[in-house]
Amino acid sequence: MRHLVLIGSESFPFVRDVLRAQATRADVRVVEVSLEEWGGAVTPWVEVVGGRFHAGLIGPWGELELGPEDVLWCLSEGALPTAESDYLRSEHEALRDGFHTCCPARVINRRGLLSPLWTTAMWRVIAQKLPLPDATSVLAPPHFHLGTPPEDGQRWTRWPEEVGTRQGEVWWTVPEPGPLRQALVMGSHVTLWPLEFEESPPVLPPALEADLTRLAADCGAEVLEVLLVTSGTPEAPSWTALQLGTSPESLERLLAQEDAVALAQVERFFAERLTSTEVAR
């Protein structure tokens, strides 16, 4: 029987309920691992046999080996349980990272591909990924400045300090910023929502949709949330990415509000993943 393994899904109960329902329709067994259990009561294992990676989980149910027909999504992840020594802690961290990277299941937002989003300050990731090398691209990063903000008449905002990074003061600005929008990329499909009151829902331009899809692929993410701000004129707007996220925080909020568009998007995405015959990477 195929499996859908969800790690840390208790942090996103509305997303979890939709995924459970999709798994039931596809006759897929759901295995949920809480943040408290992950690395403690439930531990991953990885081995190489005949030049191929094998991986799975050991938990209260026994041992579960995951294969290319299974789907795994780590929605959130906390610190490992306290180890007896620094050596054992580093061993546990290496095992967990190796599991994320090498598990032969269809892993959504595979950790190994997402390493820059886990190890690099977000402002650096945005500055490195954008703008895309395409003359038709409409998506750009903010203007960043390190050190004391210049006195040039623009409104410079301090970038929030990020955990685990050492950096000087980072400031950003967007000329003539407009309304904030939230984009959600799931596979090849993109949706756009307003974050401020607007008389009519925002229209997703094809060029922006293409940029967001390419950005997610460039980040190694099947699911990516992007905070956007517009600038320029309504007839020819430009789009600036202010934040990237791989945890479905905005999706959880939309499902809690019973947003039909968000529900249809996540149902379609997971129906494709659970019924696909494509071999996992």
Coordinates of C-alpha atoms in Angstrom, one line a residue:
M1 CA 0.0 0.0 0.0
R2 CA 1.3 3.5 -0.8
H3 CA 1.9 6.0 2.0
L4 CA 1.6 9.7 2.5
V5 CA 4.0 10.7 5.3
L6 CA 3.4 14.1 6.9
I7 CA 6.0 15.5 9.4
G8 CA 5.0 18.4 11.6
S9 CA 1.5 18.6 10.1
E10 CA -0.1 19.4 13.5
S11 CA 1.1 23.0 13.0
F12 CA -1.2 23.2 10.0
P13 CA -4.5 21.5 10.9
F14 CA -6.5 22.8 8.0
V15 CA -3.9 21.8 5.5
R16 CA -3.6 18.4 7.2
D17 CA -7.4 17.8 6.9
V18 CA -7.3 18.4 3.2
L19 CA -4.3 16.1 2.7
R20 CA -6.0 13.4 4.7
A21 CA -9.1 13.6 2.6
Q22 CA -7.1 13.5 -0.6
A23 CA -5.2 10.4 0.6
T24 CA -8.4 8.7 1.5
R25 CA -9.8 9.3 -2.1
A26 CA -6.6 7.9 -3.6
D27 CA -6.5 4.9 -1.2
V28 CA -3.2 6.0 0.3
R29 CA -2.3 5.3 4.0
V30 CA -1.4 8.5 5.9
V31 CA 1.5 8.3 8.4
E32 CA 1.7 11.4 10.6
V33 CA 4.9 12.2 12.6
S34 CA 4.6 15.0 15.1
L35 CA 7.4 17.5 15.9
E36 CA 7.7 16.0 19.3
E37 CA 8.1 12.5 17.9
W38 CA 10.4 13.4 15.0
G39 CA 14.0 12.3 15.8
G40 CA 12.8 10.7 19.1
A41 CA 10.0 8.2 19.1
V42 CA 10.2 8.2 15.3
T43 CA 13.6 8.1 13.7
P44 CA 14.7 8.0 10.1
W45 CA 17.1 5.5 8.6
V46 CA 19.2 5.6 5.4
E47 CA 21.3 2.9 3.8
V48 CA 22.9 2.2 0.4
V49 CA 22.3 -1.2 -1.2
G50 CA 23.6 -2.1 -4.6
G51 CA 24.4 1.5 -5.3
R52 CA 20.8 2.7 -4.6
F53 CA 19.5 4.6 -1.6
H54 CA 17.0 3.0 0.7
A55 CA 15.3 5.0 3.5
G56 CA 12.4 4.8 5.9
L57 CA 11.2 5.4 9.4
I58 CA 11.2 3.4 12.6
G59 CA 8.4 4.2 15.0
P60 CA 5.7 2.8 17.2
W61 CA 4.2 1.0 14.2
G62 CA 7.5 -0.8 13.5
E63 CA 9.7 -0.2 10.5
L64 CA 8.4 1.5 7.3
E65 CA 10.5 1.6 4.2
L66 CA 9.6 4.4 1.7
G67 CA 9.7 3.8 -2.0
P68 CA 9.2 5.8 -5.2
E69 CA 5.4 5.3 -5.0
D70 CA 5.2 7.0 -1.6
V71 CA 4.9 10.8 -0.9
L72 CA 6.6 12.6 2.0
W73 CA 6.1 16.2 3.0
C74 CA 7.9 17.8 6.0
L75 CA 5.6 20.8 6.7
S76 CA 7.6 22.0 9.7
E77 CA 10.6 20.8 11.7
G78 CA 11.9 21.7 15.1
A79 CA 15.0 21.0 17.0
L80 CA 16.1 17.5 17.7
P81 CA 15.5 16.0 21.2
T82 CA 18.3 16.5 23.6
A83 CA 21.2 14.1 23.0
E84 CA 23.6 12.6 25.5
S85 CA 26.6 14.4 23.9
D86 CA 27.4 16.9 21.1
Y87 CA 28.7 14.0 19.1
L88 CA 25.4 12.1 19.2
R89 CA 23.5 15.3 18.4
S90 CA 25.7 15.9 15.3
E91 CA 25.1 12.3 14.3
H92 CA 21.3 12.7 14.6
E93 CA 21.4 15.9 12.6
A94 CA 23.4 14.3 9.9
L95 CA 21.1 11.3 9.7
R96 CA 18.0 13.6 9.5
D97 CA 19.6 15.7 6.8
G98 CA 20.6 12.6 4.9
F99 CA 17.1 11.2 5.1
H100 CA 15.7 14.4 3.7
T101 CA 18.2 14.5 0.9
C102 CA 18.3 10.8 -0.1
C103 CA 14.9 9.4 0.6
P104 CA 13.7 7.7 -2.6
A105 CA 10.0 8.7 -2.0
R106 CA 8.4 11.7 -3.8
V107 CA 9.6 14.3 -1.4
I108 CA 7.8 17.7 -1.5
N109 CA 10.3 20.5 -0.9
R110 CA 13.2 18.2 -0.6
R111 CA 15.6 19.6 2.0
G112 CA 18.8 18.9 -0.1
L113 CA 17.5 21.0 -2.9
L114 CA 16.3 23.7 -0.6
S115 CA 19.5 24.1 1.3
P116 CA 20.0 27.8 0.5
L117 CA 16.6 28.6 2.0
W118 CA 17.7 26.8 5.2
T119 CA 21.3 28.0 5.5
T120 CA 21.4 31.5 3.8
A121 CA 19.9 34.8 5.0
M122 CA 16.7 35.3 3.0
W123 CA 17.7 38.7 1.7
R124 CA 20.8 37.1 0.1
V125 CA 18.6 34.3 -1.4
I126 CA 16.3 36.9 -3.0
A127 CA 19.2 39.0 -4.2
Q128 CA 20.9 35.9 -5.7
K129 CA 17.8 34.4 -7.4
L130 CA 16.3 37.6 -8.8
P131 CA 16.0 39.1 -11.3
L132 CA 15.6 36.1 -13.6
P133 CA 17.9 36.1 -16.7
D134 CA 15.1 36.8 -19.1
A135 CA 14.2 40.0 -21.0
T136 CA 10.5 39.4 -20.3
S137 CA 10.9 39.0 -16.6
V138 CA 8.7 41.3 -14.4
L139 CA 9.9 40.0 -11.0
A140 CA 12.8 41.7 -9.2
P141 CA 14.3 41.9 -5.7
P142 CA 14.1 45.0 -3.6
H143 CA 17.0 47.5 -3.6
F144 CA 19.3 46.3 -0.8
H145 CA 21.9 48.3 1.1
L146 CA 24.4 47.2 3.8
G147 CA 25.4 49.6 6.5
T148 CA 23.9 53.0 7.2
P149 CA 21.0 53.7 4.9
P150 CA 21.7 56.4 2.3
E151 CA 20.1 59.8 2.7
D152 CA 18.6 59.8 -0.8
G153 CA 15.0 60.7 -0.1
Q154 CA 13.8 57.1 -0.3
R155 CA 12.1 55.2 2.5
W156 CA 14.6 52.6 3.6
T157 CA 13.3 49.8 5.9
R158 CA 15.6 47.7 8.0
W159 CA 15.5 44.0 7.0
P160 CA 14.5 41.8 10.0
E161 CA 17.4 39.9 11.7
E162 CA 17.4 36.2 10.8
V163 CA 18.1 33.4 13.2
G164 CA 21.5 31.7 12.7
T165 CA 23.0 34.4 10.5
R166 CA 25.6 37.1 11.3
Q167 CA 25.4 40.2 9.3
G168 CA 25.6 44.0 9.5
E169 CA 22.6 46.2 9.1
V170 CA 20.6 45.4 5.9
W171 CA 18.2 47.9 4.5
W172 CA 15.7 47.6 1.6
T173 CA 13.5 49.9 -0.4
V174 CA 11.0 49.7 -3.2
P175 CA 10.3 52.9 -5.2
E176 CA 6.7 53.9 -5.0
P177 CA 5.4 50.7 -3.5
G178 CA 1.8 49.6 -4.1
P179 CA -0.4 47.0 -2.5
L180 CA 0.9 43.8 -1.0
R181 CA 0.0 40.5 -2.6
Q182 CA 0.6 36.8 -1.7
A183 CA 1.4 34.3 -4.3
L184 CA 1.3 30.5 -3.9
V185 CA 3.1 28.2 -6.2
M186 CA 2.2 24.6 -6.1
G187 CA 3.8 22.6 -8.9
S188 CA 3.0 24.4 -12.2
H189 CA 0.0 26.3 -10.9
V190 CA 0.2 29.8 -9.3
T191 CA -2.5 31.8 -7.5
L192 CA -2.5 35.4 -6.3
W193 CA -4.3 36.9 -3.3
P194 CA -4.6 40.5 -2.0
L195 CA -3.3 41.2 1.5
E196 CA -4.9 44.6 1.7
F197 CA -8.4 45.7 0.8
E198 CA -8.9 46.0 -3.0
E199 CA -12.1 46.6 -4.8
S200 CA -11.5 43.8 -7.2
P201 CA -9.3 40.7 -6.9
P202 CA -5.8 41.0 -8.4
V203 CA -5.1 39.6 -11.9
L204 CA -2.2 37.3 -12.3
P205 CA -0.2 38.4 -15.4
P206 CA 1.2 35.5 -17.5
A207 CA 4.7 37.0 -17.2
L208 CA 4.5 37.0 -13.4
E209 CA 3.1 33.5 -13.4
A210 CA 6.0 32.3 -15.5
D211 CA 8.5 34.1 -13.2
L212 CA 7.1 32.6 -10.1
T213 CA 7.1 29.1 -11.5
R214 CA 10.7 29.5 -12.6
L215 CA 11.7 31.0 -9.2
A216 CA 10.2 28.0 -7.3
A217 CA 12.0 25.6 -9.6
D218 CA 15.2 27.5 -9.2
C219 CA 14.8 27.2 -5.4
G220 CA 14.0 23.5 -5.7
A221 CA 10.5 23.9 -4.2
E222 CA 7.3 22.3 -5.4
V223 CA 5.4 24.5 -2.9
L224 CA 6.6 28.1 -2.4
E225 CA 4.8 31.1 -0.9
V226 CA 6.0 34.5 -2.1
L227 CA 5.2 37.9 -0.6
L228 CA 5.0 40.5 -3.3
V229 CA 4.6 44.3 -3.6
T230 CA 3.7 46.1 -6.8
S231 CA 5.1 49.3 -8.1
G232 CA 4.8 51.4 -11.3
T233 CA 1.6 52.1 -13.0
P234 CA -1.5 49.8 -13.1
E235 CA -1.1 49.5 -16.9
A236 CA 2.6 48.3 -16.6
P237 CA 3.2 47.2 -13.0
S238 CA 6.5 45.8 -11.8
W239 CA 6.6 43.1 -9.1
T240 CA 9.1 42.9 -6.2
A241 CA 9.5 39.7 -4.0
L242 CA 9.8 40.6 -0.3
Q243 CA 9.8 37.1 1.2
L244 CA 10.0 33.4 0.3
G245 CA 8.5 30.6 2.4
T246 CA 8.4 26.9 2.1
S247 CA 6.0 26.3 5.1
P248 CA 2.3 26.6 4.1
E249 CA 1.5 29.4 6.5
S250 CA -0.5 31.5 4.1
L251 CA -2.2 28.4 2.7
E252 CA -3.3 27.4 6.2
R253 CA -4.8 30.8 6.7
L254 CA -6.7 30.7 3.4
L255 CA -8.0 27.2 4.1
A256 CA -9.1 28.3 7.6
Q257 CA -11.1 31.1 5.8
E258 CA -12.7 28.4 3.5
D259 CA -11.1 30.0 0.4
A260 CA -12.4 27.9 -2.5
V261 CA -9.5 28.8 -4.8
A262 CA -6.9 27.7 -2.3
L263 CA -8.8 24.5 -1.6
A264 CA -9.0 23.7 -5.3
Q265 CA -5.3 24.4 -5.8
V266 CA -4.1 22.1 -3.0
E267 CA -6.6 19.4 -3.9
R268 CA -5.4 19.4 -7.5
F269 CA -1.7 19.5 -6.6
F270 CA -2.0 16.5 -4.2
A271 CA -4.3 14.5 -6.5
E272 CA -1.6 14.7 -9.1
R273 CA 1.2 13.7 -6.6
L274 CA -0.7 10.8 -5.1
T275 CA -1.9 9.4 -8.5
S276 CA 1.2 10.1 -10.5
T277 CA 3.2 7.2 -11.9
E278 CA 6.3 9.4 -12.4
V279 CA 9.4 7.9 -10.8
A280 CA 10.6 9.9 -7.8
R281 CA 13.9 11.8 -8.1

